[in-house]
Coordinates of C-alpha atoms in Angstrom, one line a residue:
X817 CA 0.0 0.0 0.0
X818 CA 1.2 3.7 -0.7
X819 CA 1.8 5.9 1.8
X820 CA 0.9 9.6 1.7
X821 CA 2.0 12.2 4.4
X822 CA -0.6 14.7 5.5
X823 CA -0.3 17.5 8.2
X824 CA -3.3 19.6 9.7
X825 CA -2.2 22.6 12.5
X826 CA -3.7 23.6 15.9
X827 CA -4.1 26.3 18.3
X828 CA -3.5 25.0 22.3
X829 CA -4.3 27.0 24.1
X830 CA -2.7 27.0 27.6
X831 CA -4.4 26.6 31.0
X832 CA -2.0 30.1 32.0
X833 CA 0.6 32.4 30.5
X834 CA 3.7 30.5 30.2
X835 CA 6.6 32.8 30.6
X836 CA 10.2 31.7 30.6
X837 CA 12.8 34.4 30.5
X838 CA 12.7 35.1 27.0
X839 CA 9.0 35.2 25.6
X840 CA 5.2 34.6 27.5
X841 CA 2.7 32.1 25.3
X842 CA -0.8 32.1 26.2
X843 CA -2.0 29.9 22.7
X844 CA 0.8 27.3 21.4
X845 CA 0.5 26.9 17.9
X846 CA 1.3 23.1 16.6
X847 CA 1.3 21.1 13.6
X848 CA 0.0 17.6 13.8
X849 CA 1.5 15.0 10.8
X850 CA 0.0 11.9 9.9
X851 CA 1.3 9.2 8.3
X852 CA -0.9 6.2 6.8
X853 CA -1.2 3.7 4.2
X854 CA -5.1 3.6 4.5
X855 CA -5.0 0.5 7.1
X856 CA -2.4 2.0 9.2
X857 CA -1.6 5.4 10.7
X858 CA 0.7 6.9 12.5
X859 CA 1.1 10.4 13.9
X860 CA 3.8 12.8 15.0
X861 CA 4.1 16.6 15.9
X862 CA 5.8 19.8 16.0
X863 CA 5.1 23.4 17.7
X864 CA 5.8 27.0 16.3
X865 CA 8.6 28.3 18.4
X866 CA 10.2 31.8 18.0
X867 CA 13.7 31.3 19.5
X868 CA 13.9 27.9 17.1
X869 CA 12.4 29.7 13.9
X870 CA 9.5 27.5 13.8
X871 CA 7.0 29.6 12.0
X872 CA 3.8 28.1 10.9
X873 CA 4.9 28.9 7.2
X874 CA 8.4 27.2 7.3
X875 CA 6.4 23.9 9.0
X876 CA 3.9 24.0 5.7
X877 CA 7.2 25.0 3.2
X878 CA 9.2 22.0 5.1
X879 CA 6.9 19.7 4.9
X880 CA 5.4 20.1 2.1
X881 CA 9.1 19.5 0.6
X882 CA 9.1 16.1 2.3
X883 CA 5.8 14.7 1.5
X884 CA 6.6 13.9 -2.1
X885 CA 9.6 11.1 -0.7
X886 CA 7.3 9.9 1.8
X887 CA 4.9 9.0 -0.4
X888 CA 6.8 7.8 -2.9
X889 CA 8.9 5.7 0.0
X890 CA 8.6 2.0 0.8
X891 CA 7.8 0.7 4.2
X892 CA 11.5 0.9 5.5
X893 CA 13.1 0.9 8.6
X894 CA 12.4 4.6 10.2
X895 CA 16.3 4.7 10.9
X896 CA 16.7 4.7 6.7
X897 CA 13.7 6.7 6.5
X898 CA 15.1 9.3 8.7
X899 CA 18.2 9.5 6.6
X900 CA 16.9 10.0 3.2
X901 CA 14.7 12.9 4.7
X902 CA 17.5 14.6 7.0
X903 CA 19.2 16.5 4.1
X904 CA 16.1 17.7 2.6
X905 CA 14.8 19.7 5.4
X906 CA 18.7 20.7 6.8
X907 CA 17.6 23.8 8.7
X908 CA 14.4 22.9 9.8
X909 CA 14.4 19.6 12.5
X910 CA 11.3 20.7 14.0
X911 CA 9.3 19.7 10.7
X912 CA 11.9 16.4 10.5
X913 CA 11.1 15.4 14.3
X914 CA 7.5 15.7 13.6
X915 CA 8.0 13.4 10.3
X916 CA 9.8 11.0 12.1
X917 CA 7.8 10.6 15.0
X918 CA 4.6 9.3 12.4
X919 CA 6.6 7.2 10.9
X920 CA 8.2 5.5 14.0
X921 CA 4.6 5.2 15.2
X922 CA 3.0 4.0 11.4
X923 CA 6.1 1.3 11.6
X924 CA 5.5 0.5 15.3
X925 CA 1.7 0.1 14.5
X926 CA 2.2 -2.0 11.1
X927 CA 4.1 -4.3 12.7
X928 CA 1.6 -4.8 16.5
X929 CA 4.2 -3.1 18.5
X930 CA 4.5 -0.7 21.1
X931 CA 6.6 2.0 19.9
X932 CA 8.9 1.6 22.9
X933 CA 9.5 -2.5 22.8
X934 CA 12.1 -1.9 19.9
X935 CA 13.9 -0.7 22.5
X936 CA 12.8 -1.4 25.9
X937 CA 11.7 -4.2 27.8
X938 CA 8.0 -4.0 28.6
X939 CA 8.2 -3.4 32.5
X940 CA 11.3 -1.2 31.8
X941 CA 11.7 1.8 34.9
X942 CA 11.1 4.6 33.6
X943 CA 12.1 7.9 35.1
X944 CA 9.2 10.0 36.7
X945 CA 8.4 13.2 34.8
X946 CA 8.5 17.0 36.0
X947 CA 6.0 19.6 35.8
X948 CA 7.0 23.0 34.7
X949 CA 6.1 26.3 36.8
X950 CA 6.8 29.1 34.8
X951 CA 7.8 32.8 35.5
X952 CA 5.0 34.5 37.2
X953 CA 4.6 37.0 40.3
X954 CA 5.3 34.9 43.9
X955 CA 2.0 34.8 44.8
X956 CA 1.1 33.3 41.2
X957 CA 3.7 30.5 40.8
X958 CA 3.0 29.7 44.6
X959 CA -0.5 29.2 43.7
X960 CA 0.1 26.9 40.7
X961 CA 2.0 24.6 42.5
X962 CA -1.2 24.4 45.1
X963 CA -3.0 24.1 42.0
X964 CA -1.2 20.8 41.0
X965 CA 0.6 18.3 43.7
X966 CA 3.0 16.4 41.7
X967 CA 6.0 14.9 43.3
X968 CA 8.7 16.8 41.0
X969 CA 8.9 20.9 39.6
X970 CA 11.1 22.4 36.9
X971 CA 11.0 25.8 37.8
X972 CA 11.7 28.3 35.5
X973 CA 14.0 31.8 36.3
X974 CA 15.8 34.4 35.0
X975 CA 14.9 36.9 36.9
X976 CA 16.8 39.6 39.5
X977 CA 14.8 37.8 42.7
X978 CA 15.6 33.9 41.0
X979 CA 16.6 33.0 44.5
X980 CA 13.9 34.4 46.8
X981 CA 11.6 32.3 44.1
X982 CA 13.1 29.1 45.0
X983 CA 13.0 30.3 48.8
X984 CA 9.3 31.3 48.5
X985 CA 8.0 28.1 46.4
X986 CA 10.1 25.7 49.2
X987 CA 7.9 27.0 52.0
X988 CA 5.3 25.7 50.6
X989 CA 5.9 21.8 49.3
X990 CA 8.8 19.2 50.1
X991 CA 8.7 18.0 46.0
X992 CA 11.7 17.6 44.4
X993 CA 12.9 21.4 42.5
X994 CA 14.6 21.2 39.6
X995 CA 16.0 24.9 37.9
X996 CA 15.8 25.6 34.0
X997 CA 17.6 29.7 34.0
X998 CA 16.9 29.7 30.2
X999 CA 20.3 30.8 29.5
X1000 CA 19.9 33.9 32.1
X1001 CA 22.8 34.0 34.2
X1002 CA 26.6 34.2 34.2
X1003 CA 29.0 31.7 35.5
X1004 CA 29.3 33.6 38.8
X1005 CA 25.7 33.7 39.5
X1006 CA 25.4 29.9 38.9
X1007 CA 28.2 29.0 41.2
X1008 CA 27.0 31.7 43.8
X1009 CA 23.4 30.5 43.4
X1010 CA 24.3 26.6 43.2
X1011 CA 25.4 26.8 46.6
X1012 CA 22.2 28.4 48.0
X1013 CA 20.1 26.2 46.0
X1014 CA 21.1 23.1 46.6
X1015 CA 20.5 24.4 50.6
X1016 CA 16.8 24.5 48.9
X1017 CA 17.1 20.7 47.8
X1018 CA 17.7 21.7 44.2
X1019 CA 18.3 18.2 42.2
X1020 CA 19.9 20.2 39.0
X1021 CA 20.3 23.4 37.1
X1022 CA 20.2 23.2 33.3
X1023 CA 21.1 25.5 30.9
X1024 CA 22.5 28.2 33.0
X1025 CA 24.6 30.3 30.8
X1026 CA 24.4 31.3 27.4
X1027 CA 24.9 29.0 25.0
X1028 CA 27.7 30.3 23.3
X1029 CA 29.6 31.2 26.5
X1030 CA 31.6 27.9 26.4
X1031 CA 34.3 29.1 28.9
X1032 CA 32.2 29.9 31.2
X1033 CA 30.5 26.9 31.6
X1034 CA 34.0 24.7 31.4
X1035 CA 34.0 26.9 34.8
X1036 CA 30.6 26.5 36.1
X1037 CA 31.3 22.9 35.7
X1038 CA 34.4 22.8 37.5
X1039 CA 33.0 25.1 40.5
X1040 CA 29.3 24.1 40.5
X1041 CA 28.2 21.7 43.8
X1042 CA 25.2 21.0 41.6
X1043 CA 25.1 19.1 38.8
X1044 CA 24.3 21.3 35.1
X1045 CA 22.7 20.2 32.2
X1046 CA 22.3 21.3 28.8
X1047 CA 19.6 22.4 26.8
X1048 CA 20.5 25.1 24.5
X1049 CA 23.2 24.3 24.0
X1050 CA 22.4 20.6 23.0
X1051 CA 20.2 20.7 20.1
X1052 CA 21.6 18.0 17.6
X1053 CA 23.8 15.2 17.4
X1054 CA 26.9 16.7 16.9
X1055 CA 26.6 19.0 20.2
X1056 CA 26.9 15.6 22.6
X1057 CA 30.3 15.6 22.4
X1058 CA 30.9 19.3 23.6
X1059 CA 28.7 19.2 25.6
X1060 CA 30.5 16.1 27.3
X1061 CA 33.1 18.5 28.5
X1062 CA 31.2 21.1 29.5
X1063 CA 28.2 19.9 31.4
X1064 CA 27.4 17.2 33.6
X1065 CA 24.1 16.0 31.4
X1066 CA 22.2 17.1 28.6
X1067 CA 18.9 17.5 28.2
X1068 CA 17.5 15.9 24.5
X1069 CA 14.4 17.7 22.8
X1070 CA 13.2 15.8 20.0
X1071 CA 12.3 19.0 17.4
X1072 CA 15.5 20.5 17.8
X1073 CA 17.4 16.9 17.2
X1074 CA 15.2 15.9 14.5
X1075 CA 13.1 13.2 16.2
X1076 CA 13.4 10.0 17.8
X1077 CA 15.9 8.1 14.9
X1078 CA 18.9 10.9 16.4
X1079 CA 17.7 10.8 20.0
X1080 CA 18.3 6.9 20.4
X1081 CA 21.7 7.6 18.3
X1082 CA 22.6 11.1 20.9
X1083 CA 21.5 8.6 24.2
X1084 CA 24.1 6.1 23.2
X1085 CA 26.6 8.7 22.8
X1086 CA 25.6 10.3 25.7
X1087 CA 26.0 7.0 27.6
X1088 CA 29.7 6.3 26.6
X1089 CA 30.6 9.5 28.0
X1090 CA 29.3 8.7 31.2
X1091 CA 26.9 12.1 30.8
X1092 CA 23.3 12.1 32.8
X1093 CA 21.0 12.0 30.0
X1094 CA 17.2 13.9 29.9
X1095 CA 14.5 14.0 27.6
X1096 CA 12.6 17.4 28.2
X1097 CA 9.2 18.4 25.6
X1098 CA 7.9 21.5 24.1
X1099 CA 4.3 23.1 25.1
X1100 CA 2.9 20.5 22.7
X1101 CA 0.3 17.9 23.1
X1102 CA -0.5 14.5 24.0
X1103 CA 0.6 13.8 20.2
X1104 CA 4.1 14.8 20.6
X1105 CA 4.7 13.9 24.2
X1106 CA 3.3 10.5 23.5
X1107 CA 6.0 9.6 21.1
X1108 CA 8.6 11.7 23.4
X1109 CA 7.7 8.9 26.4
X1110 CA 8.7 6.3 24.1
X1111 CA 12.5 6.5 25.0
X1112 CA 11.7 7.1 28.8
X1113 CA 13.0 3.9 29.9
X1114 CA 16.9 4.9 28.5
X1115 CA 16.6 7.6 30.4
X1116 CA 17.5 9.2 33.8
X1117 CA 15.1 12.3 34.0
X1118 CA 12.1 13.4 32.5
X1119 CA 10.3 16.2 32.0
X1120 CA 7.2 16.3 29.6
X1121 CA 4.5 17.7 31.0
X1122 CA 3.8 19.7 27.8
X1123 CA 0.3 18.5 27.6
X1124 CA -0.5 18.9 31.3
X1125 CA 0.2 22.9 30.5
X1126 CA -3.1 22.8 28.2
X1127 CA -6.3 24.0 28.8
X1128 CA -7.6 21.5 25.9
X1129 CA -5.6 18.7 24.3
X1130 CA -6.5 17.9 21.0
X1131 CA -5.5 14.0 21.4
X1132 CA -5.8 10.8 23.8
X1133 CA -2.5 8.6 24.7
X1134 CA 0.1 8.8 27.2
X1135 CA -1.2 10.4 30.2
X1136 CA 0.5 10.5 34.0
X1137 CA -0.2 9.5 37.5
X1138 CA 1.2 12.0 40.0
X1139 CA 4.6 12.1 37.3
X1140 CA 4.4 8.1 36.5
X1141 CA 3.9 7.6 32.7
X1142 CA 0.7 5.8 32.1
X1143 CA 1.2 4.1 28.2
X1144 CA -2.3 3.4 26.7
X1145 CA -2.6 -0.7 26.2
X1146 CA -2.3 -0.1 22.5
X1147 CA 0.0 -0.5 19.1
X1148 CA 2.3 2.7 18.4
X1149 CA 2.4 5.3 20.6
X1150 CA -1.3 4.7 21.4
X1151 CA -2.3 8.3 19.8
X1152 CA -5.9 9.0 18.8
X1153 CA -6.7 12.1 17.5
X1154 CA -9.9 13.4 18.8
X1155 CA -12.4 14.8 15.6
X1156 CA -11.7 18.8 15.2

């Protein structure tokens, strides 16, 4: 049977303002891509995203380039899939990630899988996943975390008063903080604030510095008594290796990487250089983070809570108990795409 790729976008919109230190989102805008051969079908997705260039009219130009070689493709492994696409689309991973995620999840399904048993045993651990509290006033971030017990928070800074934050938000639950400063500090404020915040029972900070400022994080590294991973500055493949010397983890997004094929390929490497290894999401929805889950069982931390951040989903799949991943008891990744 043919194949044919088709692609249909969405607004989410989000149960608050999510602020991080560089923009505030109140509707996500997301492209959902299906692939089927009339039997089968398998879906995958990608958001808009300023900071990545991921406009809805470079999705549609993107993929719109790489329907014609899906559809004229033969059921192949995703891995040889994922190569004959990667150099069409060269600047634009978050349309590739999306691609690849429906196919893995078409090949999965075709063959009466779950998407994770080609990789995972079927009671594998898998890591329990954060949920994000981003920037607001005290009394607002306070109030979300009242809103929603859950036993682990990635909370979001960059601000002049990051610290009285984390003081503020302690008072108030015992769960397990984790700090994303979205590239907003220097190397001396992470090593000054480390120090306080693992006082606060801080697990990790990721992506302190700028990703450029290489020097300073060989230092941050160094001087840090908490451990740093990245995120900016670990988009694609190639960045594992630098990132090796410079952090103590890295945090894998699967739009900025290009999918799942390269995040399987960036976890090995990862692995053999004895770096913590993370799979973090986008604000995207149960599509996306449904295929994301997948590779939770290779990894050590979680944190894809993207869908939890809606006010409406647009899907049903992967859901989660308290931070537990709940998979749905089907083929794939268990997506169903609720009529729009």
């Amino acid at each position: 049977m043919a194949l044919t790729l088709s692609f249909q976008f969405y607004d989410l919109p989000l149960q608050h303002p999510f602020t991080i230190s560089r923009y505030t989102v109140t509707i996500q805008k997301t492209v959902v891509v299906c692939i089927s051969d009339g039997t089968f079908s398998g879906y995958g997705e990608a958001t808009a995203n300023p900071y990545y260039h991921s406009t809805q009219e470079r999705l549609t130009e993107s993929l719109s380039k790489l329907k014609p070689i899906v559809d004229s493709s033969e059921v192949i492994h995703p891995e040889a899939l994922w190569q004959k696409l990667a150099p069409i689309v060269p600047d634009d991973y978050f349309a590739l990630c999306a691609v690849d995620i429906a196919y893995w999840d078409y090949y999965a399904r075709k063959n009466s899988k779950s998407l994770r048993s080609f990789w995972s045993e079927p009671n594998s651990k898998t890591p329990l996943t954060s949920y994000t509290i981003g920037l607001d006033t005290l009394e607002v971030m306070q109030q979300k975390i009242i809103e929603k017990p859950w036993p682990i928070y990635k909370i979001k800074l960059g601000t002049p008063n990051d610290i009285q934050i984390v003081e503020s938000l302690r008072k108030i639950t015992e769960a397990v903080f984790r700090i994303d400063a979205n590239c907003a500090w220097t190397a001396e404020q992470a090593i000054d604030n480390a120090k306080i915040l693992k006082e606060l029972q801080v697990e990790f900070i990721e992506q302190p510095l700028k990703a450029e400022d290489i020097e300073g994080m060989k230092r941050v590294k160094s001087e840090s008594v908490l451990p740093v991973l990245a995120d900016e500055s670990c988009q694609r493949e190639e960045d594992v290796i630098l990132c090796s010397e410079i952090f103590h983890g890295i945090n894998i997004k699967l739009m900025k990487c290009g999918g799942i094929t390269p995040a399987l390929r960036m976890i090995k490497t990862a692995r053999k250089k004895g770096l913590l290894t993370m799979a973090g999401c986008m604000t995207e929805s149960t599509v996306g983070i449904s295929g994301l889950v997948q590779i939770a069982p290779l990894l050590d931390y979680l944190d894809s809570d993207g869908a939890l951040l809606l006010n409406q989903d647009i899907a049903d799949g992967a859901s989660f108990d308290f931070g537990k991943i709940v998979y749905p008891n089907a083929f794939g990744t268990g997506v169903k795409i609720y009529p729009k």
